[in-house]
Short mmCIF file of C-alpha atoms in Angstrom, two decimals:
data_model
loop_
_atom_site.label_atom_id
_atom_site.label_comp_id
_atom_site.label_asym_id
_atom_site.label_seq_id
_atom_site.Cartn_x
_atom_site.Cartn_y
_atom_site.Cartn_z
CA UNK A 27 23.55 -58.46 -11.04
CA UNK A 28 23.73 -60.16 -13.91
CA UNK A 29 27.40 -61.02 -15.12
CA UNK A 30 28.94 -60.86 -18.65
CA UNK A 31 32.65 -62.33 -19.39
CA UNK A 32 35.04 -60.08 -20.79
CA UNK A 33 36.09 -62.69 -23.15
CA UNK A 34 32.45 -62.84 -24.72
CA UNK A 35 32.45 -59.22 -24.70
CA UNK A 36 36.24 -59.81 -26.89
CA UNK A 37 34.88 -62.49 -29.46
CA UNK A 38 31.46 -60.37 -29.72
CA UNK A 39 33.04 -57.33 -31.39
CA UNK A 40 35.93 -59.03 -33.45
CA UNK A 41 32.85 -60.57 -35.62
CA UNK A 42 31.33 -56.72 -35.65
CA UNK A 43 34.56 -55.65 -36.44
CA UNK A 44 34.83 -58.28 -39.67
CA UNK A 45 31.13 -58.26 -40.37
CA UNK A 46 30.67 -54.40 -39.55
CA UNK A 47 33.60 -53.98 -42.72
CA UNK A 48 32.13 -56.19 -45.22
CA UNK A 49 28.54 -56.55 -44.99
CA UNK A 50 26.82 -53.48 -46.55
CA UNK A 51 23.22 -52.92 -44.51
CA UNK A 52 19.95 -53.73 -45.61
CA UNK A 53 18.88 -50.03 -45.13
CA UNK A 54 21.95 -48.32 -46.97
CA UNK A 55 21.65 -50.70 -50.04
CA UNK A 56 18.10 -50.26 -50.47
CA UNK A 57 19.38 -46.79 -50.24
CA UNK A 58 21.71 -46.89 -53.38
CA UNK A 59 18.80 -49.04 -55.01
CA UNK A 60 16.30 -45.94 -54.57
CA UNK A 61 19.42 -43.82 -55.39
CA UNK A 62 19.97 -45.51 -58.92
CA UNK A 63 16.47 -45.19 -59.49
CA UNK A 64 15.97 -41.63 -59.33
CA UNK A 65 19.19 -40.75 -60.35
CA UNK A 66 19.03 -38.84 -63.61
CA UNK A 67 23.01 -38.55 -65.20
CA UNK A 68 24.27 -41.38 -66.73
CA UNK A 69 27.63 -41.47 -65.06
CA UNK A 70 25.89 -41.24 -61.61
CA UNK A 71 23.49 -44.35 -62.52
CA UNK A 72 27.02 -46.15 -63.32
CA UNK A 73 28.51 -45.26 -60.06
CA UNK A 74 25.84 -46.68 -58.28
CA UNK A 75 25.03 -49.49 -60.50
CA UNK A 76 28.91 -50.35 -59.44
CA UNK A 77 28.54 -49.75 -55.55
CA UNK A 78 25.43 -52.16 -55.49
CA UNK A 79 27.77 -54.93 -57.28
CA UNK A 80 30.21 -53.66 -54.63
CA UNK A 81 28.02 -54.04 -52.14
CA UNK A 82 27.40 -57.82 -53.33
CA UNK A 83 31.78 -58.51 -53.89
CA UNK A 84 32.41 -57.50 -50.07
CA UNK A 85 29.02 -59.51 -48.88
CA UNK A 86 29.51 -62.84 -51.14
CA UNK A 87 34.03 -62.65 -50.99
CA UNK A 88 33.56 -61.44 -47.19
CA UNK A 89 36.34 -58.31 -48.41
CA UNK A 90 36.30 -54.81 -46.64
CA UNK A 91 33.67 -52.79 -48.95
CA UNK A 92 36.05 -49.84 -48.47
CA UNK A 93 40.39 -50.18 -48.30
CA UNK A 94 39.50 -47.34 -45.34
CA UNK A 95 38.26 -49.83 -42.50
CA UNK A 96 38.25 -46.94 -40.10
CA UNK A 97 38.41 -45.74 -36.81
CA UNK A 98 36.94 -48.02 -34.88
CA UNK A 99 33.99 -46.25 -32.96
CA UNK A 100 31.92 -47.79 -30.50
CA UNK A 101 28.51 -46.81 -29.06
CA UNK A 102 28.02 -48.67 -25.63
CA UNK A 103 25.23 -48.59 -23.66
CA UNK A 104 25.31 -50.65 -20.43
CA UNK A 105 22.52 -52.15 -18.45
CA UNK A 106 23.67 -50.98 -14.38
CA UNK A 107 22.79 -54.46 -13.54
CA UNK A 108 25.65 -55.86 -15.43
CA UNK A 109 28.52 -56.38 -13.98
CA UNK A 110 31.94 -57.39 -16.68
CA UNK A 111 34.09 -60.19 -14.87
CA UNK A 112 37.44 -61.19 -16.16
CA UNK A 113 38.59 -57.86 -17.05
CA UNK A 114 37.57 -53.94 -18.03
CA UNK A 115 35.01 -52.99 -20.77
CA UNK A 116 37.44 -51.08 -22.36
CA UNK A 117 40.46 -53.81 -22.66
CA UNK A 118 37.74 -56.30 -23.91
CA UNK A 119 36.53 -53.87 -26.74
CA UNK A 120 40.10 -52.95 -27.46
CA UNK A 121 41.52 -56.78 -28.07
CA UNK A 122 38.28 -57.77 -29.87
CA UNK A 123 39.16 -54.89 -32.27
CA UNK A 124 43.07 -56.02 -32.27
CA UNK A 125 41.75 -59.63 -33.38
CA UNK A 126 39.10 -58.46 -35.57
CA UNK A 127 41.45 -56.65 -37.48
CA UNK A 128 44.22 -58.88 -37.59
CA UNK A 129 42.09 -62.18 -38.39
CA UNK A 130 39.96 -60.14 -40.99
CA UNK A 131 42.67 -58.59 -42.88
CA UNK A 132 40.92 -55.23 -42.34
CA UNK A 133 43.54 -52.29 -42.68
CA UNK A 134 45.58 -50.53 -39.58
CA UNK A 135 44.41 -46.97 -40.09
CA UNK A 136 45.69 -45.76 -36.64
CA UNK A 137 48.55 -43.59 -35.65
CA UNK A 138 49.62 -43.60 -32.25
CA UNK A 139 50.36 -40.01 -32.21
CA UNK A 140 49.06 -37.34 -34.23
CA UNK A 141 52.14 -35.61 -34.70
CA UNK A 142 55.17 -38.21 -35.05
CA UNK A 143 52.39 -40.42 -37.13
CA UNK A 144 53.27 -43.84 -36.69
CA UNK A 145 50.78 -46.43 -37.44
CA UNK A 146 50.08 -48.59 -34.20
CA UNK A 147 49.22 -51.43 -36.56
CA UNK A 148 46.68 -52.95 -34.55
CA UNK A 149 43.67 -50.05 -35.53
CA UNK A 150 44.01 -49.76 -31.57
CA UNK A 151 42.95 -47.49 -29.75
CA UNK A 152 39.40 -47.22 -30.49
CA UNK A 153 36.96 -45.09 -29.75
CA UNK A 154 34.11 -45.78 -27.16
CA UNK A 155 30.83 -43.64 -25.84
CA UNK A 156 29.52 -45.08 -22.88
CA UNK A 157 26.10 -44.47 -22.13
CA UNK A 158 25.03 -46.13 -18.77
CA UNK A 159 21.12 -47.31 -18.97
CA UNK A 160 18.22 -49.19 -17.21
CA UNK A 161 18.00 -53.02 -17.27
CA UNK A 162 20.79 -55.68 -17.52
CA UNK A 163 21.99 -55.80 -20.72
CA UNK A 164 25.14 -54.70 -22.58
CA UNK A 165 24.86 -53.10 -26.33
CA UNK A 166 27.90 -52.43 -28.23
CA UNK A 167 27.24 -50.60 -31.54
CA UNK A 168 30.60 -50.82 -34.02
CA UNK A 169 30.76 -47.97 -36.36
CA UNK A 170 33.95 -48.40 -38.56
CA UNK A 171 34.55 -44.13 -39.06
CA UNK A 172 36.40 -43.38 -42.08
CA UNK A 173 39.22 -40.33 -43.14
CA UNK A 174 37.46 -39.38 -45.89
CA UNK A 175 33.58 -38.28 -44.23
CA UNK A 176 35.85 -37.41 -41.08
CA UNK A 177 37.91 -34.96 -42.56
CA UNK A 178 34.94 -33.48 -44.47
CA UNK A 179 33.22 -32.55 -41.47
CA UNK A 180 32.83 -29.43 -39.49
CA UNK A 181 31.66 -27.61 -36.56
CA UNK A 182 31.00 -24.06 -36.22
CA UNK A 183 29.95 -22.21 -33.05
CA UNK A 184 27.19 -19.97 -34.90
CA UNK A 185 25.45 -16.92 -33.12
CA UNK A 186 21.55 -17.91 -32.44
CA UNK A 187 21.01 -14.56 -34.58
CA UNK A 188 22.02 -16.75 -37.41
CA UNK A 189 19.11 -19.29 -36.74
CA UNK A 190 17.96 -21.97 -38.87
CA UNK A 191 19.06 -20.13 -42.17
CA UNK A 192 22.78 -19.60 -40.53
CA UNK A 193 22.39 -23.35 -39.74
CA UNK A 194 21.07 -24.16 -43.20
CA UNK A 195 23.73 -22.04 -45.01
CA UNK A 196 26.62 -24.19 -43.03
CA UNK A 197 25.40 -27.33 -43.68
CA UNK A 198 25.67 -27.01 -47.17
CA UNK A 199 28.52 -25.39 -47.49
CA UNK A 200 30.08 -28.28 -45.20
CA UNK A 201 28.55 -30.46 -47.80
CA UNK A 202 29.69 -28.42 -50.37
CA UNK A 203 33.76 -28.17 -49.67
CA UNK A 204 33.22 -31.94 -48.90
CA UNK A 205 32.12 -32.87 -52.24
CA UNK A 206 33.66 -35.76 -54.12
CA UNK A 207 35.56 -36.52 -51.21
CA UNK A 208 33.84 -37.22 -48.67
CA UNK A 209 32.48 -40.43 -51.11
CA UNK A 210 29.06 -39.22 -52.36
CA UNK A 211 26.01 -39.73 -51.98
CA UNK A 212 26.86 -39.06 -48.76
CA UNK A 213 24.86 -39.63 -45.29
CA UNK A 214 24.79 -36.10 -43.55
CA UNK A 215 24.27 -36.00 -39.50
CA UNK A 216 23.53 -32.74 -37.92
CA UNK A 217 24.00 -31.92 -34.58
CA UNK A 218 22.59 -28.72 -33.63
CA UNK A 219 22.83 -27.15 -29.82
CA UNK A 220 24.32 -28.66 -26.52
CA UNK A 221 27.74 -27.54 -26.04
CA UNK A 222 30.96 -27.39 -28.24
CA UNK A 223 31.81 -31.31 -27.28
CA UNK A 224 28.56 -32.42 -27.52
CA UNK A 225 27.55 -30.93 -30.74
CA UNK A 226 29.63 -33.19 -32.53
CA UNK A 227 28.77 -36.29 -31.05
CA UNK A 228 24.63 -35.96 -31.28
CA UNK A 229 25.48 -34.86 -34.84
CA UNK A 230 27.26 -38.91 -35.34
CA UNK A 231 24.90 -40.03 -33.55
CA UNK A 232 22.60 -38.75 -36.15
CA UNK A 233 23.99 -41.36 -38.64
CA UNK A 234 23.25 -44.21 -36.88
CA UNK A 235 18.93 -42.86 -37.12
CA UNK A 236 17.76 -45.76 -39.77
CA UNK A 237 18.15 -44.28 -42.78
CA UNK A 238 15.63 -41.74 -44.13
CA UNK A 239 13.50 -42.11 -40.82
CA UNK A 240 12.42 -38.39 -40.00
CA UNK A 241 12.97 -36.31 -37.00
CA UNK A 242 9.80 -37.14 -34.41
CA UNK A 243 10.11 -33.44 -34.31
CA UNK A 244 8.42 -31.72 -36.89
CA UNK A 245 10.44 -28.18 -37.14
CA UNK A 246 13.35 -30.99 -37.45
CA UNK A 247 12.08 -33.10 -40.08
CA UNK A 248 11.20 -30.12 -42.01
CA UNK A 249 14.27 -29.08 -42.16
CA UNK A 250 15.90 -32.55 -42.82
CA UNK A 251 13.62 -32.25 -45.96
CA UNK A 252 14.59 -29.02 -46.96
CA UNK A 253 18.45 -29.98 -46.15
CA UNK A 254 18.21 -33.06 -48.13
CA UNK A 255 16.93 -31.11 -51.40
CA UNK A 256 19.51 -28.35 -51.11
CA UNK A 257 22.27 -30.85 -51.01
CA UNK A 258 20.96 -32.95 -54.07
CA UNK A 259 20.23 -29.30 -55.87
CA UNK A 260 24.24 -28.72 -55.44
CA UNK A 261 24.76 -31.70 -58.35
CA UNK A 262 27.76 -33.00 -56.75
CA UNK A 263 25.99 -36.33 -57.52
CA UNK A 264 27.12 -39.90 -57.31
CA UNK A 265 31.43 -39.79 -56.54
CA UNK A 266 31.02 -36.31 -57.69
CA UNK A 267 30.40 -37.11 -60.86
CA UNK A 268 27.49 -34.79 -61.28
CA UNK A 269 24.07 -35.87 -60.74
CA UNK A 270 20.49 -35.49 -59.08
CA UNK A 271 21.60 -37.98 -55.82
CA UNK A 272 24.39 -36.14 -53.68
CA UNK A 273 23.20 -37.38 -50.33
CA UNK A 274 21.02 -40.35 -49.36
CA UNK A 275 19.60 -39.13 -46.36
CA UNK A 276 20.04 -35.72 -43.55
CA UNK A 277 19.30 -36.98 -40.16
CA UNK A 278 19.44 -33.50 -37.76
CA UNK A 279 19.65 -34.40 -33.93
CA UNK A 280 19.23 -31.43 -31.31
CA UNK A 281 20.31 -30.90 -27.78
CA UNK A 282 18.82 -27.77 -25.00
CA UNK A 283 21.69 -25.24 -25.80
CA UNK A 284 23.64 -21.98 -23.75
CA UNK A 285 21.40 -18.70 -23.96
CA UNK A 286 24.39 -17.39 -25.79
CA UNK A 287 25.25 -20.24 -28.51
CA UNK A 288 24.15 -22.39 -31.76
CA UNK A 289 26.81 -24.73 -32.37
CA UNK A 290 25.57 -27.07 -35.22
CA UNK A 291 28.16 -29.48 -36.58
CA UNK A 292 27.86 -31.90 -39.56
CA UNK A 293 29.35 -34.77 -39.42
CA UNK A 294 29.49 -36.98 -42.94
CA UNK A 295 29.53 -40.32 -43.88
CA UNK A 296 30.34 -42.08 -47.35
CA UNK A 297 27.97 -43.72 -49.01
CA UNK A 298 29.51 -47.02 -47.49
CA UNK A 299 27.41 -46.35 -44.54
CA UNK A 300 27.82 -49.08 -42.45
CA UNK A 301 27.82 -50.20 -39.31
CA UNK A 302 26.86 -53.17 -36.61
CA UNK A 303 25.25 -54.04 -33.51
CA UNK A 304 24.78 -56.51 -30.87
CA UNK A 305 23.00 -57.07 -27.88
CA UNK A 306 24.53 -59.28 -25.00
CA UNK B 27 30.76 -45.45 -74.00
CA UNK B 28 33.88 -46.06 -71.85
CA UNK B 29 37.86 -45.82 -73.45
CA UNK B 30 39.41 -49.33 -73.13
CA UNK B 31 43.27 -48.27 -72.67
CA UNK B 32 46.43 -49.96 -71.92
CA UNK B 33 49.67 -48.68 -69.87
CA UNK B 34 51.94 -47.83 -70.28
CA UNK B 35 49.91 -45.10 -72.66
CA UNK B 36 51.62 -43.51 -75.58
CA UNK B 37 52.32 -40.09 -74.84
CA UNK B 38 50.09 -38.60 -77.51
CA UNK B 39 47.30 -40.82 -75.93
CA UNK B 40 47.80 -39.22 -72.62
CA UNK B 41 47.42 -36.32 -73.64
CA UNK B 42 44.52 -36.89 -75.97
CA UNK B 43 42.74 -37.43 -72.54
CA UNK B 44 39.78 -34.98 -71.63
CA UNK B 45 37.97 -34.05 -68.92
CA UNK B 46 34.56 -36.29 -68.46
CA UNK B 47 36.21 -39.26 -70.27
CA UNK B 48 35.19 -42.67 -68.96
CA UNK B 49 38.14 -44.60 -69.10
CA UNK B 50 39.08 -49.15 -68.01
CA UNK B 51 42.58 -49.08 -67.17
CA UNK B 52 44.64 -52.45 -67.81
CA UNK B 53 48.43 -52.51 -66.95
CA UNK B 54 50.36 -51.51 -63.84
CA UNK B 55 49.64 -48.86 -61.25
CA UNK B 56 51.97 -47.47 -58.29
CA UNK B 57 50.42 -46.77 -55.19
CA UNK B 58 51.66 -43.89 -53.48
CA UNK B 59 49.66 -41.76 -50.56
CA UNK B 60 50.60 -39.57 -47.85
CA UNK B 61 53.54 -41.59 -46.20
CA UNK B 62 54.90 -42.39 -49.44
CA UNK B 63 54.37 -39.09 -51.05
CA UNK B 64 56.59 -37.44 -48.02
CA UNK B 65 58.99 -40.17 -48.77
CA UNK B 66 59.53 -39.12 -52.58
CA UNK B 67 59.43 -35.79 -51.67
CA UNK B 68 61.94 -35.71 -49.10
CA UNK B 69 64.48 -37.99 -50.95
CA UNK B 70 64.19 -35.72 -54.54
CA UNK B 71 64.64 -32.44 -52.53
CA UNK B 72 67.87 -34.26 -51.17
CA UNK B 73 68.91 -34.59 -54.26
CA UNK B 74 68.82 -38.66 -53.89
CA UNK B 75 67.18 -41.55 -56.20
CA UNK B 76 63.48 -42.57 -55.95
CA UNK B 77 62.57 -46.05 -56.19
CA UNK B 78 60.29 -45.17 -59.27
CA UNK B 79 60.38 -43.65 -62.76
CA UNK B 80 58.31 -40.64 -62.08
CA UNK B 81 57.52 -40.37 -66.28
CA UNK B 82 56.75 -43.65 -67.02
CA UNK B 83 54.35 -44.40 -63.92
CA UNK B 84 50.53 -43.95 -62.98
CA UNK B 85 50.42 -43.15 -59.57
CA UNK B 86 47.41 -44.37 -57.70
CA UNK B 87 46.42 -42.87 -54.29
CA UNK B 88 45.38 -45.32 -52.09
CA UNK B 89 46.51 -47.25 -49.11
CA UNK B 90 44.96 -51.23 -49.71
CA UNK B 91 43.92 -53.47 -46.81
CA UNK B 92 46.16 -56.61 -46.54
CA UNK B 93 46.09 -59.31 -48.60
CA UNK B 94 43.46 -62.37 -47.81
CA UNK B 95 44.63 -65.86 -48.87
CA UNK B 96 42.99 -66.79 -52.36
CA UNK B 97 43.21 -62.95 -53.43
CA UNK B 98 46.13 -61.00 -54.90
CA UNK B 99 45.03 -58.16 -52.69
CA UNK B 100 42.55 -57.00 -50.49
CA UNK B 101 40.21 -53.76 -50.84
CA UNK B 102 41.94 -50.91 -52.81
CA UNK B 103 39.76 -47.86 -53.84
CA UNK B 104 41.08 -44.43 -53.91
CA UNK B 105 41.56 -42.15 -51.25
CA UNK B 106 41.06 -38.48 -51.41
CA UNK B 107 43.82 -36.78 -54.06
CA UNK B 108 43.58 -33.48 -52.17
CA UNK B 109 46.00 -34.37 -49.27
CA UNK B 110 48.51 -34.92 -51.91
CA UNK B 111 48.59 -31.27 -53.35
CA UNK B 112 51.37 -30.22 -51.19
CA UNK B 113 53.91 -32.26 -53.04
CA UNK B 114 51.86 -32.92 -56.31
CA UNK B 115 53.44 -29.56 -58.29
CA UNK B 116 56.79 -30.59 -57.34
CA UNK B 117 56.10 -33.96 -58.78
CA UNK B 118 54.78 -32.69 -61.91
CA UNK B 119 57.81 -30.93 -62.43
CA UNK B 120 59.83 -33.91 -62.44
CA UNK B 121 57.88 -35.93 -64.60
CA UNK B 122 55.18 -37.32 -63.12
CA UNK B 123 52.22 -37.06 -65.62
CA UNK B 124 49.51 -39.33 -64.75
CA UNK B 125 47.36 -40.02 -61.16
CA UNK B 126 44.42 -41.43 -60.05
CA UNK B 127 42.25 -40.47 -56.80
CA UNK B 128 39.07 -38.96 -55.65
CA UNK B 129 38.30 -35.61 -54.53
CA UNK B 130 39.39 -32.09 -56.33
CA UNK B 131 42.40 -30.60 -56.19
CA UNK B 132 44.12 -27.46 -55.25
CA UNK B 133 44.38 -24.81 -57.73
CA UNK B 134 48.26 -24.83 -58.07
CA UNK B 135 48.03 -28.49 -59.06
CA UNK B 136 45.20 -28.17 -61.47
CA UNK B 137 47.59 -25.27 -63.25
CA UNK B 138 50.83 -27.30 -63.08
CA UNK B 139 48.45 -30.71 -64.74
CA UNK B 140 48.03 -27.76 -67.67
CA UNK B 141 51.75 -26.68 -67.37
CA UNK B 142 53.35 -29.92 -67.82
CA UNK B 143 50.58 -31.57 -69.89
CA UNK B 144 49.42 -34.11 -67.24
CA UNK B 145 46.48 -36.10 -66.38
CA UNK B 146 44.45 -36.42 -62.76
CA UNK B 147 41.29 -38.76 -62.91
CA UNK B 148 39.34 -40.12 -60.33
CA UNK B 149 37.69 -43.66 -59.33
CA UNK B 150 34.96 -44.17 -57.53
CA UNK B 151 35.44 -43.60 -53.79
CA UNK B 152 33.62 -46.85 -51.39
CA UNK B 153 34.05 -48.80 -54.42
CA UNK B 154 37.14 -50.28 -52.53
CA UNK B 155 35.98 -54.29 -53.48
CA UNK B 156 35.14 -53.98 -56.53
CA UNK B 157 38.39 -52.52 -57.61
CA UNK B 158 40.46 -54.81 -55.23
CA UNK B 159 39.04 -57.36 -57.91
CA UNK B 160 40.52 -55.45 -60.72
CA UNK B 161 43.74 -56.10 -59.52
CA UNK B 162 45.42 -59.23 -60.75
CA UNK B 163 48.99 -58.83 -58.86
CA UNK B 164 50.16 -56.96 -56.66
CA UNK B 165 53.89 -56.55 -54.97
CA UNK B 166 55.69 -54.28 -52.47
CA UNK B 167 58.21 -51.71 -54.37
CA UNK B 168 59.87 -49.71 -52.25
CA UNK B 169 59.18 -48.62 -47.94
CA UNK B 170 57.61 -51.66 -47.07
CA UNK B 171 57.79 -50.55 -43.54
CA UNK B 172 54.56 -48.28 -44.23
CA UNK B 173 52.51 -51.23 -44.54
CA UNK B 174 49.15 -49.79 -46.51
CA UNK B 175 51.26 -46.77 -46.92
CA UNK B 176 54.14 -48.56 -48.87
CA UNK B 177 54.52 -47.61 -52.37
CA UNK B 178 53.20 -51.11 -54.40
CA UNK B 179 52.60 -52.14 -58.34
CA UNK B 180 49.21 -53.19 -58.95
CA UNK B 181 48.82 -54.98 -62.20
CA UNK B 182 44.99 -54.31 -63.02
CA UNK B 183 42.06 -55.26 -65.52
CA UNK B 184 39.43 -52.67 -66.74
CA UNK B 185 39.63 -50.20 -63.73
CA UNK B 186 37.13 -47.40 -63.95
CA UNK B 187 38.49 -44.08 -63.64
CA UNK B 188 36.85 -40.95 -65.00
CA UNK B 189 39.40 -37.85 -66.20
CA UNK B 190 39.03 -34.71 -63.93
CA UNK B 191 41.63 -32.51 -65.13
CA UNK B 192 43.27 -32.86 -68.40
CA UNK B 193 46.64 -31.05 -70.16
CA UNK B 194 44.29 -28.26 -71.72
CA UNK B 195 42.35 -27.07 -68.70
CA UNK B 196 39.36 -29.14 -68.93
CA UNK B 197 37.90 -29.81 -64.95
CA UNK B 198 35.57 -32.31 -65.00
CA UNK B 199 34.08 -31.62 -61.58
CA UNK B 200 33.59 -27.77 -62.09
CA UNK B 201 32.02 -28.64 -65.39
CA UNK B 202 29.51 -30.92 -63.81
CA UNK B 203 28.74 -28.94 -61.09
CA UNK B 204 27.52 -25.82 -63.52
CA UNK B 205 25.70 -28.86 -65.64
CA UNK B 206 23.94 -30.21 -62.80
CA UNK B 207 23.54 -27.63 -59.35
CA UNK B 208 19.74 -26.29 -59.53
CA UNK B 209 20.41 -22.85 -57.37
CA UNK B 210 17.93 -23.68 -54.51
CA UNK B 211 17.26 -20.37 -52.75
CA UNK B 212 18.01 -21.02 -48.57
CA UNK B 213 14.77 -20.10 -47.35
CA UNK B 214 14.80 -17.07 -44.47
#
């Protein structure tokens, strides 16, 4: 068994949390870049000419690229022949968030209850997916989740009458009712079959695909294509603005489904589409 | 080519606004979103006094991150205006006339900006950096116990906004939309 400290487990994610918040990827500003370049209204080449400089203020002042520094939402998989000393997975990810948070001025977003609404000002709880894997190492992806793609998202239990045209028709409209925002041009993940909490997840799990890479499946990256044009035909465009770039990229992820279901849920994200990872 | 404009704005400049206007913004802005808008709302209906002058002020709807040493503030782009349409009519009615956020808005707001001759433009959502460096002061006004949700006056310097709905009608988004959707047919 190979051991891992909970304290390096702690100090690990407070620098995803900080870094996660201000550093823009590679892959989602070369994104914008391609975006600026094809985009064809004036007011939607402006709006991205001024999220690439924003890109470059949060990287060069180290400043949250978005006030909205999310719900903190981890991916973990773990190796089985680690074993965490000095404490629980769960506390470790928890206080590196606290301190991440705190020491990187990145805003408490969280309210303790969803119904009496008052902010737990340490952005804690967070959210974590375990996923328990071969080998004996421990990765923790950070994906700071904002209100704004999270509210604009959806999941609809369709019939599998409906098929890949009812599937179609409720992404867009999703996209649609999301428009300027949900942040645009957007990042769409698709989840389409398992079961009614699954759905959801495989469809953020979508997101976190490297941007633009197609589905290894080809009925799947055919429709990713044909997604992807629909939602730039809409002209939503760049912060709504109008334009010829509404999304930057449809990633659709599937699961084996019920004989009697199609759920397919959408889950967006802003075009600050960021997010971290490291390997212990 | 963008409107340079300074606020407080005359009245006839304000509503000389229209829809699809590119606007920079120097003066003060009050930050006001959900917390605070349930705050306002619930101390009018009482009948009590509101720690700002609903006619004179620009209310911005965003909730900043805190305040890093060297910087007057943090990240501060908008957040989306359409959680606000619950209590935005009621406002209107009592003088607010000018707000900034992202998103479009319900149609009983969009009817009351035309009633009371009011303004609602948008700045760029993710752009939360960039504006944060727009803003050369910034300082707590009133419910300071909200944190990010406390209602604060940003003095700022050429901040983008774009006019979405203006006093005669005019809706910026809806007009874009028929400019720019291409009717893609779903294919069967």
């Amino acid at each position: 068994m190979r051991k891992i400290h909970a304290t390096t487990i702690r100090n690990a994610v407070r620098e995803l949390c900080i870094r996660a918040n201000a550093e823009l990827p590679r892959a989602t500003t070369a994104a914008l870049r391609e975006a600026f370049s094809k985009e064809r209204s004036r007011l939607g080449k402006e709006t991205l000419s001024l999220l690439l400089e924003n890109a470059r203020e949060g990287a060069h002042e180290r400043v949250p690229l978005c006030q909205d520094t999310g719900y903190a939402v981890f991916f973990v998989e773990l190796g089985q022949e680690v074993r965490i000393t000095g404490g629980s997975l769960k506390a470790a990810l928890t206080s590196g968030v606290r301190q991440g948070y705190r020491q990187g001025f990145l805003r408490a977003s969280i309210v303790g209850d969803p119904l009496l609404r008052k902010n737990t000002r340490t952005n804690t709880p967070c959210m974590i997916h375990y996923d328990i894997v071969r080998g004996d190492k421990l990765k923790i992806l950070f994906l700071p989740k904002g209100g704004g793609g999270e509210n604009a998202s959806a999941l609809k239990m369709l019939r599998p009458a409906d098929g890949i045209a009812g599937a179609k028709q409720f992404v867009i409209e999703t996209v649609r009712r999301a428009a300027a925002g949900a942040c645009p041009p957007i990042v769409v993940g698709v989840g389409i079959g398992g079961t009614f909490d699954s759905c959801p997840l495989i469809a953020k799990k979508a997101l976190l695909r490297p941007l633009g890479r197609r589905s290894k499946h080809a009925l799947y990256a055919r429709l990713e294509r044909e997604l992807l044009k629909e939602i730039n035909n809409t002209g939503i465009g760049p912060s709504g603005f109008g334009g010829s770039v509404t999304a930057l990229a449809v990633h659709v992820e599937y699961q084996a489904c019920h004989i009697a279901s199609l759920p397919v849920a959408v889950n967006i994200q802003c075009n600050a589409h960021r997010f971290r990872s490291i390997t212990l | 080519m963008k409107k340079i404009l300074t606020i407080p704005m005359q009245k006839e400049v304000l509503s000389g606004l229209r829809a699809g206007d590119a606007l920079l913004l120097s003066g003060d802005l009050y930050t006001a979103r959900d917390a605070a808008h349930k705050r306002l709302f619930d101390l009018l209906r009482k009948g009590r006094k509101i720690p700002i002058d609903l006619r004179s002020v620009i209310l911005y709807y965003t909730g900043p991150t805190p305040t890093p040493p060297g910087r007057p503030i943090g990240s501060a782009g908008p957040t989306t205006a359409g959680r606000m349409d619950s209590y935005t009519p009621f406002l209107l009615e009592r003088g607010l006339r000018a707000m900034i956020g992202k998103g479009p808005r319900s149609n009983e707001v969009k009817d009351a900006i035309k009633k009371y001759g009011a303004v609602y433009m948008a700045a760029i959502g993710g752009l939360g950096a960039y504006l944060g460096r727009c803003v050369t002061s910034c300082k707590v006004v009133a419910f300071r116990e909200l944190g990010p949700e406390a209602i604060y006056r940003l003095g700022v310097k050429d901040f983008p906004v774009v006019v979405i709905n203006d006093g005669t009608g005019g809706d910026f988004y809806e007009a874009t939309l028929k400019r720019w959707s291409r009717a893609g047919r779903i294919r069967r």
